[in-house]
Structures are given as structure tokens and as C-alpha cells.
Amino acid sequence: MSSENLPQNTEHQLRKPRVAVVFGGRSSEHGISVVTAGAVLNAIDRTKYDVLPIGITTDGRWALTADEPERMAIANRRMPDVDQLAESDEGGVVLSVDPGSREVVYTEPGAVPKALGEVDVVFPVLHGPYGEDGTLQGLLELSGVPYVGAGVLASAVGQDKEYMKRVFTSFGLPVGPYLVVRPREWDSDRAAARERITGFAAEHGWPLFIKPARAGSSIGITKVDDVSGLDAAIEEARRHDPKFLVESLLRGREIECGVLEFEDGPRASVPAEIPPVTAHDFYDFEAKYIDAASGIVPAPLTAEQTAEVQRLAVEAFEACSCEGLVRADFFLTEDGGFVINEINTLPGFTPISMYPRMWQESGVSYPQLVDRLIQAALTRPTGLR
């Protein structure tokens, strides 16, 4: 019998696609993920999609949460969290790992499990480890559920700054000087590791930036002006990740560029510039999210510079086998060349975030951006592709 003659699931055909927005998570970027989820929930067209908000607590519990974006904002300089939004202190959401079923089930101790229906696509807005690094993407691949954004490999590479830079270098993209200190090296001989770092400083000069290898939102990064601040900076970085990077200061302008996948391939947005932040040593977490330091969109660049940074942003997207979206961050150095700093496969998506602002200036509004990402995910298969 041909598939055309098989009975069709009329209910599935008639209902709107169900989008599970998954947010929060176990990383130090939990709070900003909740803020991002609020913005995405606000923007999803409810006449076109059903929405299921799922929050992951800091201890890893998948919780059914209220669909109340207004409760997901920063208030009095404090970040929201999933525990404030969860409908139960003990209930959990379970996603089947059987690719033949996309059913989501809600369970509570002593109660009969409750089916919440099928999920057609997941919109993950988790930042950092246990969400942006390929772990969630692997689970969704096992479950056969389409999802927004990069796949397992690209997510893992995009989260680990060491291997991201190695991929960039192999594709001929310009990368600044850096040094990696792995956990075993630090734990076995700290004196030798410090000597390597001070040798790097002697070659490239102070200040240095000490940063966690697998964190984002500028969390755990310290600018170190001399050797006296080195140990405290390393301790702060290792609080977020046992592997850390040492980078030299690149003097120049900070330029960002968004990449979005269209039907004919990835395209770059107009770039933005992050001007010097006078109240902060650099563009750190507080500058980005608490004090809402603002970038300049579009960046004041020449036509040639704009075209070059857009070209490099798309090349970085392709080099890491990305899908959906990426924000690529660069330095325009004093000699007029661009150096790529990093990419973010799930960039900040709050109302003040640079990625949506760059696409707004490029003619794609925030709701259109969210819709395009969902539609692209719905048409992209899971598995090898």
C-alpha cells in the first residue's frame, strides 16, 4: 500500500504547530536565559503556534512553567529564575527519547502522569553548558524533535573557545594570540602553568584577559593589568569552568555581525559597534545586561569594511557547520584588519541584545526573526544532514 492511501492523522494536520520554549538551565547564565525566554514568548505569534514553556532549574529539573513573559524580566537589578515560574516544586516534564513519539509528559510524585501533547519543534534559549553546548541538541536528536539553531557539533564547537579558535585557524580566519590552560595542567603543576602565562604576557604584553573556556555573556572574565591580579582572575574563571583561556589585549574597535539562515543560505546583517564602556573596564556581564550599555547599529564603517566583516561572519558560520543563527564578534584592529574573537550559536535574544537589533536594522523585525527561526527548524530534519 502506498503512503498516499494510509490513514492520515486529521487532528495533527488541523492543529497549530506546538513550540516548546526551553530556558533556564544549570549554567551561570541561567538568569539571562529566562530573560531571553520572556522576549521570545512575547514575540511568538499565538495565532500561528501553540506554545509550551519549559524551564530547567539550576539543579536540572525540567519544570512546567507559567506562560507569563512579564515575570521574566530583570527587576531591581536582579535576574529572574525558573523556580519563581515553576507551577510545582516537585513536578517534572519528560520528553520521550523514542523518535517515533514527540509526546511530552508531566509527572508529579503520587500522581498519574499527564500527557501534554506532542511537540513539533523546540526553541532552546539556554546559554552556556548543559544547553548551548550540544548536550540538549543531542537529546533532541535522539528524540527526533526538530529544534532552532545549531546542531550537536556546531553547538559544542561554538561553546568551547579553544576548539572554536582551532576551527577558525584551520579555515584561514584571523585569530588573535591566545593560550589555553587545561584542568590537568593546572592541577598537576600550577607553577609551570603560571610561568607559561607570564611568558605569554612577556611576548604579547599586559593587560591579559582570563576567561572560562566554555561560558558566555562575559561571565567569569577578568582583565588583568599585571601579575599581581593573575591568581584571583584564574580563580574567578575556574569558578565557571576548570579550563580557561588567556588572551592578549587587541587594541581596536569591537564589531559584531549577525548571521541568519535563509532559504538560499546564510546571510549577514548590518554590523554593530560596541563603543568603549566608561563605567566598566570592558563590555562585561553587568554592562551588557544590568546597565544596558548600548551598541551602535549600524556600525560607522566604510562600505568596504562592512562587506568584509559580513563576509568573515558568514565564513565563520560555515566553518563551524552552523545552522539557524550566529552572532560573530570581531575586533577591527588599529592596522585596519578584522580579527574574529568568537561566535555565539545562541546569542543573547533579549530586547536590548545586539543580534535582534542588527536584524531589525537589516529589515527583519523581532517577531519576523523568531518566526523565521521556527519555520527553518520545522523544515530541517534531525539526524545526519
Tab-separated table of C-alpha atoms in Angstrom:
chain	number	residue	atom	x	y	z
A	1	MET	CA	0.000	0.000	0.000
A	2	SER	CA	1.397	3.432	-0.878
A	3	SER	CA	1.755	6.071	1.818
A	4	GLU	CA	-0.832	8.159	-0.029
A	5	ASN	CA	-3.516	5.590	0.863
A	6	LEU	CA	-2.621	5.327	4.539
A	7	PRO	CA	-4.991	6.911	7.089
A	8	GLN	CA	-3.994	10.441	7.964
A	9	ASN	CA	-3.934	11.964	11.457
A	10	THR	CA	-6.526	14.678	10.913
A	11	GLU	CA	-6.010	16.195	14.385
A	12	HIS	CA	-2.291	16.621	13.723
A	13	GLN	CA	-2.987	18.216	10.340
A	14	LEU	CA	-5.501	20.710	11.723
A	15	ARG	CA	-3.777	21.833	14.895
A	16	LYS	CA	-1.184	24.583	15.050
A	17	PRO	CA	2.477	23.559	15.410
A	18	ARG	CA	3.419	23.319	19.087
A	19	VAL	CA	6.621	25.150	20.051
A	20	ALA	CA	8.356	24.225	23.300
A	21	VAL	CA	10.439	27.158	24.523
A	22	VAL	CA	13.108	25.639	26.774
A	23	PHE	CA	15.015	28.011	29.047
A	24	GLY	CA	16.874	28.478	32.331
A	25	GLY	CA	19.362	25.658	32.782
A	26	ARG	CA	22.260	24.686	35.004
A	27	SER	CA	24.847	27.199	33.804
A	28	SER	CA	25.812	30.532	35.326
A	29	GLU	CA	23.804	32.164	32.521
A	30	HIS	CA	20.516	30.840	33.933
A	31	GLY	CA	19.039	34.270	34.627
A	32	ILE	CA	19.737	35.818	31.250
A	33	SER	CA	18.250	32.713	29.629
A	34	VAL	CA	14.985	33.354	31.496
A	35	VAL	CA	15.010	36.974	30.306
A	36	THR	CA	15.591	35.795	26.730
A	37	ALA	CA	12.704	33.326	27.023
A	38	GLY	CA	10.381	36.129	28.091
A	39	ALA	CA	11.239	38.107	24.979
A	40	VAL	CA	10.780	35.077	22.697
A	41	LEU	CA	7.437	34.146	24.301
A	42	ASN	CA	6.256	37.711	23.791
A	43	ALA	CA	7.174	37.597	20.125
A	44	ILE	CA	5.741	34.214	19.077
A	45	ASP	CA	2.569	34.590	17.009
A	46	ARG	CA	-0.073	32.778	19.091
A	47	THR	CA	-2.482	32.698	16.138
A	48	LYS	CA	0.098	30.601	14.288
A	49	TYR	CA	1.664	28.458	17.035
A	50	ASP	CA	0.770	26.780	20.302
A	51	VAL	CA	3.419	27.416	22.946
A	52	LEU	CA	4.667	25.241	25.796
A	53	PRO	CA	7.144	26.996	28.147
A	54	ILE	CA	9.529	24.562	29.857
A	55	GLY	CA	12.009	25.871	32.391
A	56	ILE	CA	15.069	23.969	33.585
A	57	THR	CA	16.023	24.743	37.165
A	58	THR	CA	19.601	25.291	38.284
A	59	ASP	CA	19.671	21.719	39.616
A	60	GLY	CA	18.491	20.304	36.286
A	61	ARG	CA	14.769	19.645	36.874
A	62	TRP	CA	12.564	20.231	33.812
A	63	ALA	CA	9.611	22.206	35.127
A	64	LEU	CA	6.284	23.198	33.631
A	65	THR	CA	6.191	26.974	33.928
A	66	ALA	CA	3.689	29.764	33.664
A	67	ASP	CA	3.367	31.401	30.252
A	68	GLU	CA	3.864	34.854	31.738
A	69	PRO	CA	6.638	36.737	29.921
A	70	GLU	CA	6.157	39.809	32.084
A	71	ARG	CA	7.537	37.856	35.072
A	72	MET	CA	10.728	37.033	33.185
A	73	ALA	CA	12.296	40.478	33.170
A	74	ILE	CA	15.193	41.883	35.179
A	75	ALA	CA	13.748	43.632	38.231
A	76	ASN	CA	15.696	45.861	40.618
A	77	ARG	CA	18.965	44.708	39.009
A	78	ARG	CA	18.098	41.086	39.857
A	79	MET	CA	17.762	38.225	37.406
A	80	PRO	CA	14.618	36.051	37.322
A	81	ASP	CA	14.872	32.285	37.730
A	82	VAL	CA	12.851	29.211	36.823
A	83	ASP	CA	11.958	28.364	40.433
A	84	GLN	CA	9.909	31.582	40.554
A	85	LEU	CA	7.935	30.476	37.492
A	86	ALA	CA	7.549	26.723	38.053
A	87	GLU	CA	3.987	25.506	38.615
A	88	SER	CA	5.227	22.948	41.145
A	89	ASP	CA	8.240	22.460	43.402
A	90	GLU	CA	8.430	18.767	42.521
A	91	GLY	CA	6.711	18.183	39.185
A	92	GLY	CA	8.822	17.394	36.152
A	93	VAL	CA	8.473	17.463	32.383
A	94	VAL	CA	9.710	14.429	30.461
A	95	LEU	CA	10.459	14.403	26.737
A	96	SER	CA	10.410	10.954	25.151
A	97	VAL	CA	13.671	9.766	23.613
A	98	ASP	CA	11.682	7.500	21.276
A	99	PRO	CA	11.919	9.168	17.840
A	100	GLY	CA	8.523	7.683	16.996
A	101	SER	CA	6.873	9.816	19.672
A	102	ARG	CA	7.174	13.524	20.389
A	103	GLU	CA	4.866	13.302	23.365
A	104	VAL	CA	5.668	15.426	26.413
A	105	VAL	CA	4.571	14.072	29.786
A	106	TYR	CA	4.229	15.899	33.107
A	107	THR	CA	4.762	13.901	36.294
A	108	GLU	CA	4.330	14.686	39.990
A	109	PRO	CA	5.062	12.412	42.946
A	110	GLY	CA	1.992	10.290	43.798
A	111	ALA	CA	0.026	11.438	40.754
A	112	VAL	CA	-0.835	9.844	37.426
A	113	PRO	CA	1.417	11.194	34.637
A	114	LYS	CA	-0.338	13.761	32.476
A	115	ALA	CA	0.196	13.885	28.710
A	116	LEU	CA	0.795	17.419	27.458
A	117	GLY	CA	0.595	16.515	23.776
A	118	GLU	CA	3.206	16.370	21.055
A	119	VAL	CA	5.909	18.947	20.495
A	120	ASP	CA	6.678	19.834	16.874
A	121	VAL	CA	9.734	21.998	17.447
A	122	VAL	CA	11.895	23.109	20.366
A	123	PHE	CA	13.131	26.683	20.630
A	124	PRO	CA	16.066	26.397	23.051
A	125	VAL	CA	17.136	29.661	24.641
A	126	LEU	CA	19.628	28.154	27.072
A	127	HIS	CA	23.020	29.790	27.279
A	128	GLY	CA	26.254	28.116	28.310
A	129	PRO	CA	26.932	24.499	29.349
A	130	TYR	CA	24.060	21.978	29.503
A	131	GLY	CA	22.100	23.762	26.804
A	132	GLU	CA	24.111	25.724	24.269
A	133	ASP	CA	26.990	23.244	24.102
A	134	GLY	CA	25.421	20.360	22.171
A	135	THR	CA	24.087	18.423	25.172
A	136	LEU	CA	20.450	19.487	24.707
A	137	GLN	CA	20.842	19.238	20.943
A	138	GLY	CA	21.982	15.619	21.326
A	139	LEU	CA	18.900	14.804	23.408
A	140	LEU	CA	16.641	16.361	20.769
A	141	GLU	CA	18.402	14.401	18.022
A	142	LEU	CA	17.732	11.184	19.963
A	143	SER	CA	14.109	12.236	20.385
A	144	GLY	CA	13.721	13.120	16.707
A	145	VAL	CA	12.379	16.572	17.601
A	146	PRO	CA	13.388	19.481	15.326
A	147	TYR	CA	14.942	22.448	17.073
A	148	VAL	CA	16.058	26.004	16.422
A	149	GLY	CA	19.748	26.671	15.914
A	150	ALA	CA	22.996	24.780	15.518
A	151	GLY	CA	23.378	21.014	15.709
A	152	VAL	CA	25.466	18.965	18.115
A	153	LEU	CA	28.904	19.567	16.598
A	154	ALA	CA	28.460	23.270	15.852
A	155	SER	CA	26.974	23.871	19.308
A	156	ALA	CA	29.895	22.121	21.013
A	157	VAL	CA	32.498	23.958	18.920
A	158	GLY	CA	30.693	27.260	19.412
A	159	GLN	CA	30.723	26.793	23.184
A	160	ASP	CA	34.367	25.803	23.589
A	161	LYS	CA	36.534	28.811	22.807
A	162	GLU	CA	39.656	26.689	22.368
A	163	TYR	CA	38.263	24.452	19.656
A	164	MET	CA	36.343	27.323	18.092
A	165	LYS	CA	39.637	29.150	17.568
A	166	ARG	CA	41.270	25.979	16.243
A	167	VAL	CA	38.493	25.629	13.643
A	168	PHE	CA	38.778	29.308	12.681
A	169	THR	CA	42.532	28.953	12.217
A	170	SER	CA	42.144	25.834	10.079
A	171	PHE	CA	39.780	27.750	7.784
A	172	GLY	CA	42.145	30.701	7.497
A	173	LEU	CA	40.122	33.128	9.620
A	174	PRO	CA	42.228	35.700	11.521
A	175	VAL	CA	42.509	34.924	15.260
A	176	GLY	CA	44.295	36.889	17.994
A	177	PRO	CA	47.002	35.455	20.293
A	178	TYR	CA	45.711	33.111	22.996
A	179	LEU	CA	46.806	30.435	25.428
A	180	VAL	CA	44.782	27.511	26.816
A	181	VAL	CA	45.259	26.059	30.303
A	182	ARG	CA	43.519	22.717	30.767
A	183	PRO	CA	42.401	21.316	34.148
A	184	ARG	CA	45.059	18.598	34.331
A	185	GLU	CA	47.837	21.088	33.641
A	186	TRP	CA	46.635	23.489	36.338
A	187	ASP	CA	46.002	20.778	38.916
A	188	SER	CA	49.315	18.986	38.383
A	189	ASP	CA	51.740	21.943	38.233
A	190	ARG	CA	50.353	25.409	38.886
A	191	ALA	CA	53.786	26.991	38.977
A	192	ALA	CA	54.541	25.772	35.460
A	193	ALA	CA	51.128	26.960	34.236
A	194	ARG	CA	51.702	30.414	35.738
A	195	GLU	CA	55.124	30.514	34.099
A	196	ARG	CA	53.531	29.805	30.727
A	197	ILE	CA	51.050	32.624	31.290
A	198	THR	CA	53.692	35.162	32.349
A	199	GLY	CA	55.788	34.094	29.353
A	200	PHE	CA	52.767	34.784	27.136
A	201	ALA	CA	52.438	38.225	28.771
A	202	ALA	CA	56.140	38.923	28.189
A	203	GLU	CA	55.644	38.173	24.489
A	204	HIS	CA	52.315	39.925	23.934
A	205	GLY	CA	52.182	42.461	26.763
A	206	TRP	CA	49.803	43.266	29.592
A	207	PRO	CA	46.887	43.527	30.175
A	208	LEU	CA	45.607	39.996	29.676
A	209	PHE	CA	42.062	38.669	29.682
A	210	ILE	CA	41.450	35.492	31.686
A	211	LYS	CA	38.218	33.801	30.694
A	212	PRO	CA	36.380	30.491	31.129
A	213	ALA	CA	36.738	28.355	28.005
A	214	ARG	CA	33.065	27.342	27.956
A	215	ALA	CA	30.969	30.228	29.231
A	216	GLY	CA	29.270	33.204	27.655
A	217	SER	CA	27.678	36.583	28.392
A	218	SER	CA	31.148	37.731	29.524
A	219	ILE	CA	30.666	35.812	32.785
A	220	GLY	CA	33.850	34.952	34.661
A	221	ILE	CA	36.107	37.176	32.543
A	222	THR	CA	38.708	39.360	34.257
A	223	LYS	CA	41.010	41.961	32.772
A	224	VAL	CA	44.416	41.598	34.458
A	225	ASP	CA	46.846	44.523	34.338
A	226	ASP	CA	49.842	42.787	35.910
A	227	VAL	CA	50.945	39.573	37.593
A	228	SER	CA	49.517	40.602	40.979
A	229	GLY	CA	45.950	40.080	39.729
A	230	LEU	CA	46.583	36.783	37.977
A	231	ASP	CA	45.646	34.275	40.693
A	232	ALA	CA	42.332	35.953	41.543
A	233	ALA	CA	41.425	36.125	37.842
A	234	ILE	CA	42.220	32.430	37.349
A	235	GLU	CA	40.175	31.505	40.397
A	236	GLU	CA	37.206	33.508	39.038
A	237	ALA	CA	37.430	31.874	35.600
A	238	ARG	CA	37.743	28.380	37.092
A	239	ARG	CA	34.651	29.026	39.212
A	240	HIS	CA	32.742	28.699	35.922
A	241	ASP	CA	34.959	26.261	34.020
A	242	PRO	CA	38.068	24.267	35.022
A	243	LYS	CA	39.551	25.023	31.577
A	244	PHE	CA	40.404	28.654	30.905
A	245	LEU	CA	41.859	30.859	28.190
A	246	VAL	CA	44.405	33.640	28.352
A	247	GLU	CA	44.106	36.282	25.643
A	248	SER	CA	46.121	39.369	24.872
A	249	LEU	CA	44.523	42.790	24.539
A	250	LEU	CA	43.671	43.635	20.944
A	251	ARG	CA	43.588	47.386	20.525
A	252	GLY	CA	40.830	48.470	18.234
A	253	ARG	CA	37.063	48.656	17.852
A	254	GLU	CA	34.606	45.908	18.854
A	255	ILE	CA	32.387	44.983	15.914
A	256	GLU	CA	29.568	42.413	15.877
A	257	CYS	CA	27.660	40.914	12.961
A	258	GLY	CA	24.601	38.662	12.873
A	259	VAL	CA	24.170	35.690	10.551
A	260	LEU	CA	20.753	34.233	9.747
A	261	GLU	CA	19.950	31.233	7.575
A	262	PHE	CA	17.622	31.945	4.656
A	263	GLU	CA	16.277	29.574	2.007
A	264	ASP	CA	19.265	30.334	-0.228
A	265	GLY	CA	21.838	30.081	2.556
A	266	PRO	CA	23.236	32.214	5.401
A	267	ARG	CA	23.221	35.998	5.115
A	268	ALA	CA	24.861	38.639	7.284
A	269	SER	CA	23.123	41.566	8.947
A	270	VAL	CA	24.373	45.094	9.121
A	271	PRO	CA	27.189	45.134	11.698
A	272	ALA	CA	27.122	46.885	15.065
A	273	GLU	CA	29.825	48.520	17.147
A	274	ILE	CA	30.259	48.204	20.896
A	275	PRO	CA	31.724	51.545	21.980
A	276	PRO	CA	34.059	51.824	24.985
A	277	VAL	CA	32.059	51.428	28.200
A	278	THR	CA	33.218	54.206	30.507
A	279	ALA	CA	31.636	52.802	33.688
A	280	HIS	CA	33.207	49.369	33.163
A	281	ASP	CA	36.671	48.020	32.438
A	282	PHE	CA	35.295	46.231	29.370
A	283	TYR	CA	31.969	45.031	27.914
A	284	ASP	CA	31.236	42.633	30.782
A	285	PHE	CA	28.017	40.999	32.024
A	286	GLU	CA	26.833	43.995	34.036
A	287	ALA	CA	27.490	46.371	31.163
A	288	LYS	CA	25.520	44.145	28.794
A	289	TYR	CA	22.505	43.236	30.877
A	290	ILE	CA	22.275	45.193	34.113
A	291	ASP	CA	23.345	48.660	32.995
A	292	ALA	CA	22.140	48.030	29.419
A	293	ALA	CA	25.135	49.572	27.706
A	294	SER	CA	24.085	50.171	24.132
A	295	GLY	CA	25.836	49.419	20.868
A	296	ILE	CA	25.756	51.499	17.699
A	297	VAL	CA	23.633	49.991	14.913
A	298	PRO	CA	24.682	50.136	12.146
A	299	ALA	CA	28.370	50.426	12.938
A	300	PRO	CA	30.072	53.501	11.424
A	301	LEU	CA	32.196	51.576	8.919
A	302	THR	CA	33.115	52.155	5.322
A	303	ALA	CA	31.279	50.128	2.672
A	304	GLU	CA	34.411	48.029	2.184
A	305	GLN	CA	34.771	47.338	5.917
A	306	THR	CA	31.081	46.410	6.180
A	307	ALA	CA	31.353	43.976	3.283
A	308	GLU	CA	34.499	42.418	4.755
A	309	VAL	CA	33.088	41.811	8.224
A	310	GLN	CA	29.895	40.392	6.707
A	311	ARG	CA	31.976	38.035	4.568
A	312	LEU	CA	34.011	36.882	7.567
A	313	ALA	CA	30.870	36.373	9.670
A	314	VAL	CA	29.333	34.071	7.049
A	315	GLU	CA	32.661	32.229	6.685
A	316	ALA	CA	32.747	31.635	10.443
A	317	PHE	CA	29.152	30.346	10.302
A	318	GLU	CA	30.080	27.902	7.544
A	319	ALA	CA	33.426	26.894	9.092
A	320	CYS	CA	31.696	25.631	12.244
A	321	SER	CA	28.821	23.985	10.304
A	322	CYS	CA	26.290	26.253	11.998
A	323	GLU	CA	22.555	26.344	11.330
A	324	GLY	CA	19.857	28.879	12.024
A	325	LEU	CA	21.665	31.790	13.606
A	326	VAL	CA	25.006	33.051	14.858
A	327	ARG	CA	26.419	36.279	16.227
A	328	ALA	CA	30.038	36.756	15.239
A	329	ASP	CA	32.235	39.099	17.294
A	330	PHE	CA	35.290	40.837	15.862
A	331	PHE	CA	37.957	43.402	16.622
A	332	LEU	CA	38.773	45.987	13.971
A	333	THR	CA	42.422	46.487	14.860
A	334	GLU	CA	44.477	49.646	14.575
A	335	ASP	CA	46.086	48.390	11.352
A	336	GLY	CA	42.631	48.184	9.711
A	337	GLY	CA	42.216	44.393	9.720
A	338	PHE	CA	39.469	42.318	11.312
A	339	VAL	CA	40.246	39.621	13.894
A	340	ILE	CA	37.486	37.230	14.924
A	341	ASN	CA	37.030	36.849	18.667
A	342	GLU	CA	34.227	34.289	18.872
A	343	ILE	CA	30.812	33.196	17.658
A	344	ASN	CA	27.656	32.618	19.685
A	345	THR	CA	25.344	29.924	18.323
A	346	LEU	CA	22.534	31.010	20.678
A	347	PRO	CA	23.273	34.713	21.115
A	348	GLY	CA	21.518	36.997	23.547
A	349	PHE	CA	17.913	37.440	22.433
A	350	THR	CA	16.654	39.979	24.966
A	351	PRO	CA	15.021	43.217	23.785
A	352	ILE	CA	18.358	45.030	24.230
A	353	SER	CA	20.530	42.298	22.702
A	354	MET	CA	22.643	43.138	19.697
A	355	TYR	CA	21.607	40.222	17.483
A	356	PRO	CA	17.906	41.211	17.194
A	357	ARG	CA	18.854	44.878	16.905
A	358	MET	CA	21.181	44.202	13.983
A	359	TRP	CA	18.466	42.280	12.145
A	360	GLN	CA	15.872	44.940	12.962
A	361	GLU	CA	18.149	47.442	11.226
A	362	SER	CA	18.525	44.959	8.358
A	363	GLY	CA	14.760	44.825	7.819
A	364	VAL	CA	13.813	41.757	9.886
A	365	SER	CA	11.698	42.636	12.929
A	366	TYR	CA	11.931	40.701	16.181
A	367	PRO	CA	8.676	38.730	15.592
A	368	GLN	CA	9.756	38.006	11.997
A	369	LEU	CA	13.123	36.813	13.259
A	370	VAL	CA	11.524	34.425	15.751
A	371	ASP	CA	9.095	33.143	13.117
A	372	ARG	CA	11.846	32.592	10.547
A	373	LEU	CA	13.888	30.553	13.034
A	374	ILE	CA	10.884	28.382	13.953
A	375	GLN	CA	9.929	27.812	10.309
A	376	ALA	CA	13.503	26.898	9.384
A	377	ALA	CA	13.638	24.378	12.236
A	378	LEU	CA	10.304	22.825	11.219
A	379	THR	CA	11.589	22.158	7.713
A	380	ARG	CA	15.032	20.859	8.770
A	381	PRO	CA	15.279	17.138	9.582
A	382	THR	CA	17.095	15.748	12.593
A	383	GLY	CA	19.896	13.226	12.116
A	384	LEU	CA	22.759	13.371	9.619
A	385	ARG	CA	22.290	16.224	7.182
